[in-house]
Each structure stands twice: as structure tokens, then as C-alpha cells.
XYZ file of C-alpha atoms in Angstrom:
758
model
C 0.362 0.042 0.420
C 1.234 3.562 -0.841
C 2.129 5.861 1.270
C 0.127 8.884 1.855
C 3.088 10.913 1.053
C 3.237 9.272 -2.233
C 0.033 10.514 -3.452
C 1.722 14.393 -2.989
C 3.214 17.121 -5.142
C 6.718 15.116 -3.815
C 5.909 12.148 -5.805
C 6.528 13.682 -9.169
C 10.436 13.642 -8.045
C 12.577 10.991 -7.194
C 14.136 10.622 -4.237
C 17.587 12.014 -4.022
C 20.458 9.749 -3.236
C 22.222 10.436 -0.098
C 25.633 9.663 -1.752
C 25.020 12.228 -4.050
C 23.786 15.214 -2.457
C 25.048 17.198 0.386
C 22.754 18.051 2.807
C 23.981 21.668 3.382
C 23.196 22.055 -0.183
C 19.677 20.288 -0.174
C 18.690 22.571 2.897
C 20.492 25.812 1.061
C 18.082 24.607 -1.663
C 15.085 24.501 0.599
C 15.605 27.531 1.545
C 15.717 29.507 -1.777
C 12.771 27.493 -3.342
C 11.070 29.020 -0.061
C 12.141 32.294 0.053
C 10.967 32.300 -4.082
C 7.941 30.601 -2.969
C 6.909 34.105 -0.153
C 8.164 36.385 -2.595
C 5.785 34.996 -5.447
C 2.684 34.758 -2.843
C 3.746 38.531 -1.472
C 3.378 39.896 -5.217
C 0.014 37.766 -6.316
C -0.823 39.167 -2.849
C -0.019 42.722 -3.748
C -1.346 42.652 -7.484
C -4.385 41.053 -6.167
C -4.798 43.654 -3.427
C -4.265 46.205 -7.070
C -7.065 43.905 -8.920
C -10.029 44.695 -5.757
C -8.789 48.445 -5.517
C -9.175 50.053 -8.832
C -6.960 52.731 -9.207
C -6.278 55.920 -11.384
C -3.211 54.596 -13.380
C -2.358 57.884 -14.292
C -2.954 59.789 -11.339
C 0.344 57.532 -9.312
C 2.331 58.121 -12.912
C 2.037 62.144 -12.523
C 2.733 61.170 -8.352
C 6.103 59.434 -9.774
C 7.362 61.946 -11.544
C 6.748 64.477 -9.391
C 8.598 61.995 -6.967
C 11.609 62.191 -9.031
C 12.227 66.000 -9.218
C 12.225 66.093 -5.184
C 14.664 63.353 -4.897
C 16.800 64.445 -7.233
C 16.220 67.852 -5.119
C 16.427 66.393 -1.763
C 19.829 63.600 -3.030
C 22.568 65.362 -1.978
C 25.532 63.998 -4.575
C 25.983 63.470 -8.617
C 26.656 59.455 -7.989
C 23.222 59.692 -5.940
C 21.434 60.951 -8.807
C 23.017 58.650 -11.084
C 22.405 55.455 -8.919
C 18.491 57.072 -8.633
C 18.557 56.981 -12.373
C 19.601 53.283 -13.011
C 18.112 51.753 -10.200
C 14.900 53.419 -11.662
C 15.767 52.042 -14.836
C 16.572 48.362 -13.677
C 13.583 47.805 -11.337
C 11.231 49.171 -14.834
C 13.705 46.613 -17.043
C 13.126 43.318 -14.508
C 9.200 44.653 -14.341
C 9.926 44.320 -18.055
C 10.980 41.034 -18.160
C 11.109 38.835 -15.393
C 7.500 39.677 -14.033
C 4.767 36.993 -15.749
C 2.634 39.427 -17.317
C 0.056 36.036 -16.885
C 0.188 36.002 -12.903
C 0.134 39.659 -12.145
C -0.485 41.997 -14.897
C -1.471 44.413 -13.037
C 1.542 44.921 -10.070
C 3.835 44.287 -12.975
C 3.176 47.406 -15.133
C 2.616 49.455 -11.901
C 5.844 48.820 -11.045
C 6.953 49.636 -14.603
C 5.293 52.499 -14.902
C 6.206 54.119 -11.679
C 9.932 53.633 -11.997
C 10.134 55.000 -15.364
C 8.194 57.955 -15.158
C 10.474 58.615 -11.439
C 13.402 58.375 -13.900
C 11.862 60.832 -15.931
C 11.184 63.240 -13.851
C 14.634 63.192 -12.525
C 15.930 63.704 -16.085
C 13.693 66.334 -16.241
C 14.733 68.467 -13.655
C 18.674 67.519 -13.543
C 18.749 68.589 -17.526
C 16.885 71.761 -17.101
C 19.385 72.628 -14.078
C 22.354 71.549 -16.280
C 20.867 73.974 -19.626
C 19.366 76.959 -17.298
C 20.774 76.976 -13.951
C 23.169 80.247 -13.920
C 25.732 80.357 -10.914
C 25.615 83.138 -8.602
C 29.099 85.675 -7.887
C 30.872 84.046 -5.620
C 30.838 87.264 -3.440
C 30.117 90.628 -2.149
C 31.069 92.759 -4.952
C 30.905 96.934 -5.045
C 31.282 97.783 -8.808
C 30.459 100.226 -11.855
C 27.971 98.508 -14.004
C 25.715 98.996 -17.480
C 23.292 97.378 -18.333
C 19.924 96.836 -19.970
C 16.711 96.810 -17.826
C 14.233 93.857 -18.104
C 11.558 94.742 -16.131
C 10.610 96.881 -13.366
C 8.404 96.536 -10.229
C 7.413 99.283 -8.229
C 6.765 98.655 -4.541
C 5.718 102.182 -2.720
C 4.901 100.733 0.581
C 8.927 99.633 0.649
C 9.770 103.261 -1.210
C 11.723 101.306 -3.771
C 11.903 100.187 -7.466
C 13.108 96.618 -7.942
C 14.669 96.620 -11.214
C 16.174 93.186 -13.104
C 19.058 94.115 -15.748
C 21.411 92.293 -18.236
C 24.776 93.348 -17.731
C 27.963 92.163 -17.449
C 29.905 91.098 -14.478
C 33.497 90.931 -13.992
C 33.183 86.994 -13.394
C 31.261 85.781 -16.531
C 31.849 86.321 -19.932
C 28.722 86.501 -21.211
C 25.812 89.230 -19.876
C 23.580 87.391 -16.937
C 20.153 88.663 -14.732
C 21.422 90.714 -11.914
C 18.262 92.494 -9.475
C 19.079 95.538 -7.772
C 16.949 97.886 -5.746
C 16.229 101.712 -6.798
C 14.841 104.012 -3.979
C 12.333 106.311 -5.155
C 14.122 109.369 -4.549
C 16.970 108.250 -7.274
C 14.197 107.100 -9.668
C 13.830 107.988 -13.344
C 11.097 107.871 -15.427
C 12.846 106.969 -18.354
C 13.795 103.842 -15.963
C 11.950 101.680 -17.711
C 11.901 98.460 -19.731
C 14.744 98.625 -22.961
C 16.767 101.127 -21.207
C 20.640 101.337 -21.033
C 21.309 102.295 -17.691
C 24.777 102.950 -15.851
C 25.074 103.016 -11.988
C 27.032 101.904 -9.089
C 25.833 99.034 -7.226
C 26.475 96.964 -4.339
C 25.983 93.253 -5.750
C 25.239 89.812 -3.162
C 25.254 86.051 -4.454
C 22.028 84.802 -3.922
C 21.529 84.107 -0.447
C 21.552 80.323 0.726
C 19.186 79.806 3.515
C 19.454 81.622 6.816
C 19.030 78.700 9.272
C 17.968 75.400 8.171
C 14.547 75.219 7.279
C 14.814 78.672 6.153
C 13.952 80.168 2.770
C 16.098 78.810 -0.643
C 16.501 81.900 -2.730
C 19.830 80.746 -3.925
C 18.178 77.726 -5.729
C 15.412 80.442 -6.921
C 17.691 82.023 -8.513
C 19.652 79.262 -10.115
C 16.476 78.171 -11.692
C 15.652 81.993 -12.618
C 18.778 83.241 -14.284
C 20.215 85.149 -11.463
C 23.669 85.310 -10.917
C 23.052 88.602 -8.069
C 21.407 90.817 -6.278
C 22.017 94.150 -4.447
C 21.085 97.807 -4.071
C 22.126 100.635 -6.204
C 24.456 102.858 -4.720
C 24.606 106.995 -6.281
C 22.588 108.159 -8.863
C 21.494 106.227 -11.902
C 22.035 108.006 -15.728
C 20.268 106.366 -18.017
C 22.642 106.005 -21.406
C 20.106 105.160 -23.781
C 16.377 105.936 -23.243
C 13.946 103.117 -24.217
C 12.891 102.409 -27.264
C 9.918 100.090 -26.983
C 6.794 100.900 -26.945
C 3.832 99.694 -24.973
C 4.975 96.870 -23.171
C 2.954 94.043 -21.134
C 4.282 95.473 -17.838
C 4.065 99.314 -18.614
C 0.759 98.330 -19.457
C -0.050 96.727 -15.812
C 1.945 99.853 -13.890
C -0.749 102.053 -15.771
C -3.378 99.738 -14.546
C -1.772 99.198 -11.081
C -1.846 102.993 -11.019
C -4.684 104.050 -12.294
C -6.882 101.473 -9.647
C -4.873 103.326 -6.949
C -5.820 107.003 -8.309
C -9.450 105.958 -8.729
C -9.160 103.970 -4.721
C -7.239 105.223 -2.456
C -5.628 104.247 0.901
C -5.239 100.051 1.321
C -8.501 99.240 -0.374
C -6.331 100.968 -3.221
C -3.876 98.840 -2.961
C -6.035 95.424 -2.481
C -7.717 96.438 -5.483
C -4.917 96.999 -7.643
C -3.161 93.863 -6.835
C -6.514 92.014 -7.704
C -6.711 93.485 -11.171
C -2.786 94.271 -12.032
C -1.129 91.691 -9.814
C 0.803 94.605 -8.525
C 1.342 94.200 -4.911
C 3.590 96.410 -4.449
C 1.860 99.333 -2.777
C 0.161 96.619 -0.027
C 1.305 98.017 3.622
C 3.450 95.325 5.835
C 0.266 95.909 8.486
C -2.544 94.605 6.058
C -0.170 91.977 4.253
C 0.723 90.417 8.063
C -2.797 91.178 8.635
C -3.835 88.845 5.625
C -1.301 85.900 6.191
C -1.834 85.517 9.909
C -5.683 85.405 8.882
C -4.577 82.393 6.376
C -5.882 85.076 3.069
C -2.620 85.726 1.429
C -4.050 83.675 -1.135
C -6.365 86.461 -2.517
C -3.417 88.857 -2.671
C -1.387 87.022 -6.297
C -3.029 86.203 -8.897
C -3.642 82.601 -8.879
C -6.290 79.797 -9.243
C -9.308 81.896 -8.034
C -8.882 84.828 -9.387
C -8.116 83.195 -13.330
C -10.909 80.844 -12.302
C -13.603 83.584 -11.281
C -13.091 85.139 -14.605
C -12.477 82.515 -17.075
C -15.934 81.318 -15.141
C -18.009 85.089 -15.370
C -16.903 84.932 -18.967
C -18.108 81.352 -20.100
C -21.150 82.062 -18.099
C -22.026 85.231 -19.651
C -21.166 84.632 -23.371
C -22.710 80.920 -23.228
C -26.186 82.838 -21.487
C -25.564 85.600 -24.449
C -25.469 83.067 -27.482
C -27.988 80.702 -26.135
C -30.700 83.643 -25.698
C -30.324 84.236 -29.735
C -31.648 81.651 -31.749
C -29.722 82.150 -34.893
C -26.367 81.755 -33.431
C -27.272 78.796 -31.087
C -28.844 76.976 -33.820
C -25.452 77.561 -36.320
C -22.600 77.162 -33.402
C -21.981 75.329 -30.250
C -22.343 77.670 -28.202
C -19.967 75.739 -25.499
C -17.010 75.667 -27.792
C -17.320 79.642 -28.360
C -18.169 80.288 -25.013
C -14.976 78.409 -23.872
C -12.785 79.910 -26.268
C -13.840 83.364 -25.239
C -13.142 82.249 -21.648
C -9.661 81.128 -22.546
C -8.731 84.383 -24.350
C -10.367 86.198 -21.575
C -7.902 83.847 -19.261
C -4.682 83.743 -21.531
C -4.942 88.109 -21.102
C -5.630 88.412 -17.765
C -2.534 85.930 -16.949
C -0.263 87.935 -19.476
C -1.634 91.738 -18.063
C -1.163 90.604 -14.808
C 2.686 89.444 -15.553
C 2.670 85.813 -16.316
C 4.263 84.700 -13.399
C 4.298 80.998 -12.516
C 1.755 80.530 -10.755
C -0.441 81.969 -12.646
C 0.721 80.557 -15.453
C -0.458 77.000 -13.940
C -3.491 78.393 -13.152
C -3.870 79.392 -16.620
C -3.351 75.974 -17.503
C -5.744 74.706 -14.941
C -8.411 76.911 -16.608
C -7.833 76.305 -20.085
C -8.311 72.418 -19.227
C -11.547 73.178 -17.325
C -12.804 74.837 -20.601
C -11.462 71.959 -22.821
C -13.420 69.807 -20.727
C -16.735 71.277 -21.294
C -15.992 72.134 -24.542
C -16.148 68.231 -24.754
C -18.826 67.461 -22.527
C -16.220 65.527 -20.190
C -16.253 66.344 -16.286
C -14.239 69.580 -15.687
C -13.710 68.666 -12.085
C -11.773 65.666 -12.077
C -8.772 64.390 -11.030
C -7.176 63.867 -14.185
C -7.404 66.905 -15.502
C -5.500 68.470 -12.363
C -2.681 65.756 -12.926
C -2.463 66.695 -16.620
C -2.349 70.171 -15.783
C 0.358 69.364 -12.445
C 2.489 67.318 -15.707
C 2.772 70.378 -17.908
C 3.825 72.867 -15.215
C 6.136 69.707 -14.334
C 7.599 69.811 -17.818
C 8.649 73.258 -17.986
C 9.306 74.092 -14.311
C 9.957 70.732 -12.562
C 12.160 73.359 -9.729
C 8.274 74.469 -8.703
C 7.720 70.830 -7.470
C 9.442 71.877 -4.021
C 7.753 75.105 -3.755
C 5.228 76.130 -1.574
C 3.045 77.870 -4.593
C 2.919 74.732 -6.556
C 1.838 72.433 -3.387
C -0.193 74.559 -1.853
C -2.505 75.011 -5.025
C -2.673 71.635 -6.014
C -2.907 70.644 -2.531
C -5.892 72.394 -2.456
C -7.666 71.605 -5.776
C -6.375 68.408 -4.735
C -8.662 68.426 -1.822
C -11.508 69.831 -2.714
C -12.453 67.002 -5.681
C -11.263 64.412 -3.506
C -13.846 65.558 -0.622
C -16.771 65.683 -3.027
C -16.565 62.564 -4.858
C -16.164 61.055 -1.412
C -19.249 58.437 -0.825
C -20.460 60.588 2.356
C -20.576 63.612 0.406
C -22.144 62.424 -2.647
C -24.886 60.934 0.017
C -25.259 64.307 1.808
C -25.599 66.297 -1.880
C -27.959 63.265 -3.342
C -30.274 63.474 -0.259
C -33.753 65.076 -0.657
C -34.058 68.425 -0.096
C -37.181 69.768 2.234
C -37.154 73.571 0.854
C -34.401 76.482 0.734
C -34.243 76.624 4.317
C -32.851 73.104 4.164
C -30.811 74.214 1.390
C -29.514 76.934 2.024
C -28.116 75.292 5.384
C -26.377 72.148 4.023
C -24.553 74.353 0.909
C -23.594 76.393 3.906
C -22.625 73.391 5.946
C -20.705 71.502 3.182
C -19.130 75.104 2.182
C -17.688 75.163 6.286
C -16.559 71.278 5.826
C -14.816 71.798 2.213
C -13.378 74.702 3.356
C -11.976 72.593 6.449
C -10.642 70.211 4.694
C -8.698 72.634 2.771
C -7.465 73.787 5.882
C -6.415 70.725 7.153
C -4.485 69.780 3.524
C -2.630 72.884 3.634
C -1.625 74.293 7.285
C 1.373 71.617 7.399
C 2.201 72.620 4.525
C 2.556 76.235 5.899
C 4.149 75.254 8.538
C 7.019 73.320 6.677
C 7.332 76.712 4.354
C 7.019 79.177 6.679
C 6.800 77.603 10.565
C 3.426 79.777 10.704
C -0.271 78.936 9.637
C -3.220 81.066 10.281
C -5.331 78.561 12.464
C -9.105 80.184 11.801
C -8.062 80.464 8.096
C -10.775 78.473 7.187
C -13.649 79.827 8.294
C -12.108 83.156 7.502
C -11.796 81.539 3.731
C -16.268 81.364 3.887
C -16.914 84.887 4.327
C -13.127 86.527 2.097
C -13.724 84.272 -1.179
C -17.516 84.500 -1.626
C -16.985 88.237 -1.107
C -13.946 88.402 -2.822
C -15.019 85.923 -6.201
C -19.136 87.551 -6.215
C -18.822 90.969 -5.197
C -15.079 92.820 -4.760
C -13.701 90.980 -8.536
C -17.169 91.587 -10.336
C -16.517 95.772 -8.930
C -13.642 96.424 -10.265
C -14.285 95.015 -13.469
C -17.177 97.098 -13.849
C -16.190 99.879 -12.601
C -12.812 99.406 -14.796
C -15.206 99.367 -17.776
C -17.468 102.288 -17.033
C -14.299 103.706 -16.519
C -13.798 104.017 -20.337
C -17.013 106.386 -20.240
C -16.620 108.698 -16.933
C -18.888 106.992 -15.321
C -16.919 104.309 -12.650
C -16.963 106.194 -10.108
C -20.168 104.462 -8.122
C -18.536 101.193 -8.813
C -15.490 101.657 -7.570
C -16.661 103.432 -4.189
C -18.839 99.796 -3.763
C -15.828 97.785 -4.667
C -13.890 99.675 -2.182
C -16.228 99.060 0.895
C -16.409 95.621 0.515
C -12.792 95.509 0.057
C -13.179 97.636 3.586
C -14.518 94.425 4.708
C -12.124 92.220 3.753
C -9.416 93.942 5.539
C -11.333 94.681 8.774
C -12.425 90.592 8.517
C -8.451 90.406 8.048
C -7.411 92.356 10.492
C -10.273 91.117 13.190
C -9.613 87.255 12.599
C -5.305 87.817 12.705
C -6.181 89.563 16.043
C -7.781 87.068 17.844
C -5.655 84.946 20.389
C -4.328 81.469 18.739
C -4.608 82.996 15.467
C -1.030 81.859 14.672
C 0.473 78.479 15.087
C 4.159 78.825 14.574
C 6.096 75.821 14.880
C 10.226 75.228 14.798
C 11.853 74.244 11.154
C 10.581 70.753 10.472
C 12.181 67.604 9.541
C 11.942 67.291 5.957
C 10.770 63.271 6.439
C 7.695 64.066 8.849
C 6.869 66.526 5.619
C 7.592 63.802 2.893
C 5.531 61.166 5.308
C 2.578 63.985 5.060
C 2.260 64.342 1.796
C 2.783 60.277 0.739
C -0.142 60.146 3.208
C -2.357 62.638 2.078
C -1.703 61.834 -1.735
C -2.794 58.164 -0.960
C -5.814 59.700 0.793
C -7.127 61.256 -2.078
C -5.712 59.004 -4.996
C -7.658 56.185 -4.130
C -11.119 54.813 -3.664
C -13.464 53.296 -1.364
C -12.301 52.348 2.462
C -9.009 51.368 1.630
C -7.989 55.362 1.125
C -8.243 55.644 4.693
C -5.204 54.101 5.489
C -3.722 57.432 4.014
C -4.648 59.476 7.689
C -2.355 57.199 9.730
C 0.625 58.434 8.318
C -0.387 61.502 7.835
C -1.410 61.857 11.463
C 1.528 60.332 12.508
C 3.569 63.002 10.823
C 1.276 65.734 11.640
C 2.006 64.572 15.633
C 5.623 64.628 14.981
C 5.538 68.294 13.271
C 3.571 69.417 16.652
C 6.159 67.697 18.790
C 9.432 69.147 16.854
C 12.031 70.576 19.683
C 13.026 74.554 19.126
C 16.405 74.605 18.940
C 18.430 76.033 21.941
C 20.690 77.461 19.645
C 20.668 79.484 16.596
C 23.890 80.439 14.776
C 23.448 82.894 11.297
C 25.756 81.850 8.816
C 28.015 84.689 9.150
C 27.947 83.975 12.887
C 26.617 87.858 12.942
C 23.230 87.046 14.688
C 22.563 85.026 17.740
C 19.373 83.432 19.047
C 18.723 81.792 22.181
C 15.192 80.526 22.906
C 13.858 79.118 25.938
C 13.969 81.877 28.390
C 10.392 83.505 28.426
C 8.399 84.155 25.598
C 10.934 86.856 23.899
C 14.269 85.486 21.813
C 17.395 86.507 23.316
C 19.723 87.891 20.281
C 23.282 89.128 20.205
C 22.245 91.861 18.094
C 19.194 93.731 17.820
C 20.075 94.290 13.140
C 18.476 97.124 11.556
C 16.025 95.461 9.093
C 12.771 93.231 9.625
C 14.319 90.459 7.428
C 16.183 88.771 10.058
C 13.836 89.861 12.681
C 11.224 87.203 11.380
C 13.443 84.528 10.164
C 14.810 84.011 13.389
C 11.596 84.599 15.191
C 9.839 81.506 12.669
C 12.378 79.073 12.863
C 12.499 79.923 16.646
C 8.997 78.809 16.402
C 8.033 82.071 18.387
C 5.771 84.773 18.503
C 7.109 87.153 20.989
C 9.684 89.603 20.116
C 13.782 90.095 20.080
C 14.970 91.478 23.265
C 18.780 92.243 23.577
C 20.445 89.338 25.888
C 22.639 92.640 27.689
C 19.203 93.178 29.238
C 19.029 89.060 30.216
C 20.090 88.285 33.835
C 22.237 84.936 32.872
C 24.233 86.921 30.920
C 26.792 88.743 31.328
C 28.239 91.254 28.516
C 31.477 92.879 27.800
C 32.511 95.281 24.330
C 33.888 92.107 22.973
C 32.064 88.949 24.258
C 29.206 87.607 25.963
C 29.119 84.848 28.546
C 25.554 83.095 28.626
C 24.579 80.323 30.608
C 22.035 78.097 29.930
C 20.281 75.182 31.815
C 18.716 72.443 30.236
C 17.614 68.756 31.349
C 19.432 69.388 34.377
C 22.819 71.143 32.876
C 24.283 74.022 32.963
C 25.785 74.860 29.551
C 28.206 78.535 29.412
C 28.038 79.640 25.902
C 30.537 82.649 24.838
C 29.736 84.919 21.958
C 31.885 87.238 20.231
C 30.429 91.150 20.194
C 33.469 92.525 18.338
C 36.460 92.064 16.450
C 38.747 94.177 18.493
C 42.364 92.706 19.091
C 41.720 90.220 22.144
C 44.713 88.767 23.862
C 45.171 85.476 23.116
C 45.898 83.659 26.573
C 42.704 85.599 28.083
C 41.307 84.580 25.114
C 41.782 80.661 25.381
C 41.259 80.689 28.486
C 37.336 82.044 28.675
C 37.677 79.545 25.516
C 38.423 76.204 27.960
C 36.010 77.087 30.802
C 32.841 77.337 27.573
C 31.137 74.375 26.070
C 30.353 76.352 22.636
C 32.002 79.514 21.260
C 30.343 81.379 18.747
C 32.418 83.991 16.938
C 31.665 86.103 13.420
C 35.491 86.227 13.115
C 38.452 83.682 12.763
C 39.685 82.340 16.436
C 42.686 81.532 17.122
C 43.521 77.569 16.835
C 44.329 77.767 20.934
C 40.419 78.774 21.926
C 39.257 74.680 22.571
C 36.027 74.943 24.296
C 34.367 71.939 25.367
C 32.059 70.969 22.933
C 31.992 73.356 19.449
C 33.712 75.865 17.992
C 31.922 78.307 15.194
C 33.752 80.756 14.258
C 33.386 82.548 11.015
C 35.958 79.754 9.214
C 33.733 77.120 10.366
C 30.601 78.298 9.665
C 32.381 79.332 6.111
C 31.311 75.218 5.939
C 28.660 74.629 7.882
C 26.290 77.541 7.000
C 23.819 78.280 9.637
C 22.942 76.149 12.466
C 20.656 75.044 14.969
C 21.871 73.740 18.321
C 19.635 71.532 21.070
C 21.735 71.620 23.643
C 19.658 68.375 25.533
C 19.672 66.419 22.881
C 23.316 67.391 21.420
C 21.998 66.961 17.747
C 23.379 69.797 15.120
C 21.640 70.679 12.193
C 23.097 72.721 9.577
C 22.229 74.693 6.230
C 25.259 72.823 4.689
C 23.930 69.227 4.817
C 20.570 70.327 3.461
C 22.337 71.409 0.115
C 24.538 68.967 -1.594
C 26.187 69.605 -5.077
C 23.413 71.058 -6.396
C 24.970 73.816 -8.606
C 23.432 76.548 -6.512
C 25.152 76.189 -3.382
C 29.080 77.278 -2.876
C 30.915 75.373 -1.228
C 34.427 76.965 0.706
C 37.447 75.013 0.563
C 37.432 72.925 3.217
C 40.607 72.452 5.607
C 41.436 69.746 8.010
C 41.153 72.911 11.291
C 37.321 73.274 10.526
C 36.116 70.055 9.946
C 38.121 69.259 13.255
C 36.400 72.044 14.938
C 33.143 72.532 13.662
C 31.439 68.911 12.376
C 31.832 67.803 16.373
C 28.428 67.545 18.007
C 28.094 68.630 21.100
C 27.921 66.065 23.962
C 25.682 67.419 27.054
C 28.948 67.967 30.337
C 28.578 67.355 33.244
C 25.657 69.042 35.439
C 29.133 70.474 37.497
C 30.143 72.885 34.642
C 31.360 75.714 35.989
C 30.316 79.215 35.341
C 32.421 80.912 32.893
C 34.101 84.189 35.173
C 35.456 86.383 32.556
C 33.385 88.229 30.483
C 36.397 89.398 27.813
């Protein structure tokens, strides 16, 4: 009688001869077979998951393209970029050749498409960087230069005009773009686009981030072809007046001047921004109030403004043509209305400066018009994906910027929310009269605003380190007010001005803008209106974006899985520790936190830029306070000594505040008693603190830094840059590496206080 085992799969194979197959080899073969079987099972289960949960492949392919761009920006070296490309192409090849199309068709296609699009995104941004990236000047210079004015922007609120010049600089063989600020008292009416001017200017390299997590202007300048920025010194001579006739930029300025002439004060500056995109006259107080109330997006020409204009033109043209039977019977009204809406959107985009966010919004509006003309659903994630892909093909660097992320996040959140089954059920429920319908629409509007705010707040906190808490509530009033009242009134007023009858419309527009500004100032002044966080770790932001994309792009209950990583990322953001010490890249500005609501600073500075950056990157809402006024510090003319108590330990900091000569022996003795020494000048080798020496040569290598004393963690600007062309690495030295790259470790609790005030 045969054994039961003989009836199984093993009966198909002859028994191995113990004398011919070693036991170790048999076990090895068995392990490999089991691993292969497990891998096959996992792949089949993954393919089954994709088959059971239908998804839009095109949406995820666009996400992969964006991921390739972000990976190129995030990876530090050329070797990493090449490795990423090779790995993506290898994965695509493996999926195409080795994965069985019959057994796992969905997974095979997904892996292949995702890998190819990652490689395509990386190649696109790398190619643009290599072909169009403009290196900045090596160091600050003062020189006389002559150049042609490419662009002129007036900023009355800052009492200056901003000129973009095409000029020759000593470092470059070809003319490059240079941006300079011209004080209004030195301005001339002939300094317009096309004019050849001669001036003396102090130029600076495009600035790297002041601190880790700060705005990276150098990267923006690299892709915009900007080699230097600076300010005009002395008078400007117009060598050759402009021979250009009417230009779009000139029309934009004329329109802004006309609007401000018809409507004075703050409402006039907001109206000019809505009509022409010129925000230069908006006061700092109004701009801050709009920002803290979550209404800043209303000031920049973006999707809201373009969509409102295009939608209004489409609606009016469609109704007008449909009312004329002779026309309605001979042409397709939706196509004609879409064409007129497209022309209006393109004209508005060009008139308002054709900035990248406006172009992006115009592309999205054109895609919606095409869908309407073809009878397709205009508000679908497919249309959003096509618009995003078009933008990324021409401006791949926009992916890592806040404008791209926030605009597409808002649109995706709206569409995904309204496509969710509970919301569709809420919308399709029976109506019981106008009051119920009005209440339902109001609830839906509030819920949509809340969803948008939840999607945008972490993005704002990552890029700007602050976000308005009550933005969703403020936008419930502000967006309808701006879209259906203010902008139509401004358009009507401009139309009536052609016959001299625009005054009543301007008065009404001014009243609506007064209401908008009152709302902004009221909301911004509420307690807890602004949430602030210090610089957030990039991995938490990436995890949040991944979770939100999963939540938005899947359908059914499986989409809820995305809430888990998103919630974890938000929790990690909220728990981000505030750094104890902030040091700018030149060592000139030092901030100390944890000693009250104010930020203790070594120097107060003269402008708002330094103050705002230090406070935002520290995640503080207070003000700056000189370290001299703090009882924990002892300051002399040359140095300040500060004692900070963290986690039961005392840390002694020695901060340089002058460049006067100091006796080296006295300085060395003071350094020995300090845990950290920070200076905006070179310190001698004999200055050897217990934990960290951050003098000028060391900071030239690391850039700005933040220090957490409790954990000993140091974050530097240099570690976020890599070998991308926009960041200049100074030549390293052994001394700098030895003194600056050493992470601080907490000293003993009995660290002696510093006794000298030098």
C-alpha cells in the first residue's frame, strides 16, 4: 500500500541519493525554494490588492514624476542622482522582463510605470538645471555696471523700485541677470524696460538659507537665471532711453496706477493687486493681517482669480449666445464660450505679469474649458494631473516650492472630498425647501473650507513655520466676497471708466475691500490665531504628503489607510523641539530660546528680515530682546557669556560681539571654561571650548546652524544642500573640520560658570 505522501507533489520527483547530494546543499536549495515561493505569494497578493481596488494609473504616474524631481533636489551628490536613475531603469527592466504578465499584470505595469516616471522626473529637472542654471557671483562686490532693464517692479510700500538688469559682470564671459533695488528718491521716469542704464551697485550672491529650514533663495535664483542681487549706490544715468513702445509690464503698471488713483488707501492697494497683480503698494500691516488670517492667497493672482474671470466670461458668453436663436442653431455654444473664456484667461495672465503660479492657474482653467467643450467632467483628478504634468515639464523646480504644493493640494482636497461617498450621499439627499438647501450648502462650504485648511496647514508650517488657525472660517466669507462681489465690481468699474462713470462702482468695490481688510485684521488679532513651529524635519513632511496622496487618490475604504501616516507626520511636526541656539551663517546673529516668550539675540539688527526669520525658525510669536538685558548673561564690549540650564545641566556659551584685538592667552582661558564659542571672526587654534567652536571659518563650511543642547543635535544649512549648483562650498581645511563638525555632547552637571566677560 502506498504512503499518503506519495500522492502529493513530492511523488513527481525521484528521491535524492544521500550519497550524491550533500545535506547543506539540500537545505540551501530548500531555503531558496521557500523564499521564492514567499516572494511569489507576496507579489500575487499585491496584484490581487490592485485588482480589487481600482485606481487611476495616470494619477500615480504623475505622482512618480514629481517624486523623481523631489528626489533629485533632496539627494546630495551626482553619484546619488546617477544611482537613482540606474536603479529606476533597472527596476523597470526587471518588471518588464522577469515579472509574469499573466500572473501579476497589474503589479507588473504599476512597477514599470512608476519606475520609468521617477527616472523621467529626475532627468527633467537635472537637464533643466544643467542647461539653464545660472551660478551666482562668488562674493559681495561693489562695482560700476551698465546694463539693459529687462523688468521694472514698483514697490511704493518699501519706497523702492526693483530692477532686473541684463549686464556684464567680471566673473562671467556673457551678460547675466542682476536684480537691484532702486530707492524712489533716485528714480527717474526714463528707467523703464528696454532702457540702457549705468549705475554703481553693491551686489551680493543669491543668499543660501539663513538657517536650516529657511527659504532657499539661491535655488530660486539658480533656476530663474539670476546671478546677483543688490542695491543701487548713488545716482543712475540713462545711457540710451527705451525704444520700446507699449509693453505688458508698462500696461500692468498703468493699470495699477489707475486703480490706486480711483481708490485710495489700503482698499486701493488691494484692488490694484487683484486687477493687475501689483502687490508693491500693500502695507506691511495689511499683508501681515492677511497672512495671519489665512487670506494671503487672495493677494496673489492664482487659481481663484483666473477661475473667477474665466468662469464669468464663459457663463456670460454662453447665456448671451444661447439667447440668440440664429447663433445658437448654427454654432456649438459651449465651444464658443470656452474659446472666449480661454482668451480672457490668457489675456489676464499676460496682463498680470505671467508669473509661474498664474501660468499654472491659467493652464488648469484652459483644461477645464476643454473638458466643458468636449462634454467631459471638468472637475476631475485626471484634469488636475494633466495640469500638474504640464507645469512640471516646463518648471520642474516648482515641485519643491510652496506655491505649487499649496495650489494643487487645495484642488485635490476639494475634488477628493466631494467625490467621497458620504459627501455624495449628502449632496444627493432629498431637499425639503429653500432653508434646508441653504443650510446644507453652508455646511458643505464650511466642511470644504475645513478640509482645505487641514490639507494646507502642514504645508504652510513646513515652508513658512506659521499658519493661520482660523483661515477656514475666514475664507468662508472672504472667498465669496472676493469672487462674487469685489472682482466683478472692479471689472465693472474699469469698464465704466471708459465713459467716465466708474465712480459708483469704485465706491462699492472700496466698501467690499474695507470689509475684507476688517475681517483680516479681526481674525488675525484673535488669541491663538497663528500657529508657529520651528523648522520641521523633511522626512515628516514627505510622510504627510505621501499619506494625503494615498487618502486622496484611492477610492473606497482603503483610502483611509493614508490617514495613519498623515496623522503620525502631523504629530511629529507638533512635537518638533525648539532649538536652543540659532546661529546665522556669518556668525553675526545668534538667538537663544527657552528663556521666556522673547528671543534673546546678540545683535538687534536693522531690518525686519533677520528678525522675522529668527522668530519664525524658532517657532516663537514674541519679539527680540537684547541679550544684555537678560540676567543670565554677562556682557562686555567684546564678548557675552551666557549660562543656559537644559535637562538639569548648565551650558556656558561665549559669544563674540566685536572684532577688536583680544589677548590670545585671555581668550584661550575663556574658551576653556566655555562649552560653546560662537564668533563672526576667525578665532585662534588655541581657543578650544569643551563642545563646539563655531567661528567664521567653521560657519563658512557649515552655514547657519541650530543647536539642541539637551540632545546634542546640530542641524546645518550645508547638510541640506549637497552638490547642486546653487550652493557654493568653500575649500575645507583640517582645522575647520576638526572644530566645527563635532556634535556637542552634554557636559557634566557640575560644569563651572564662565568667570570672564572678555
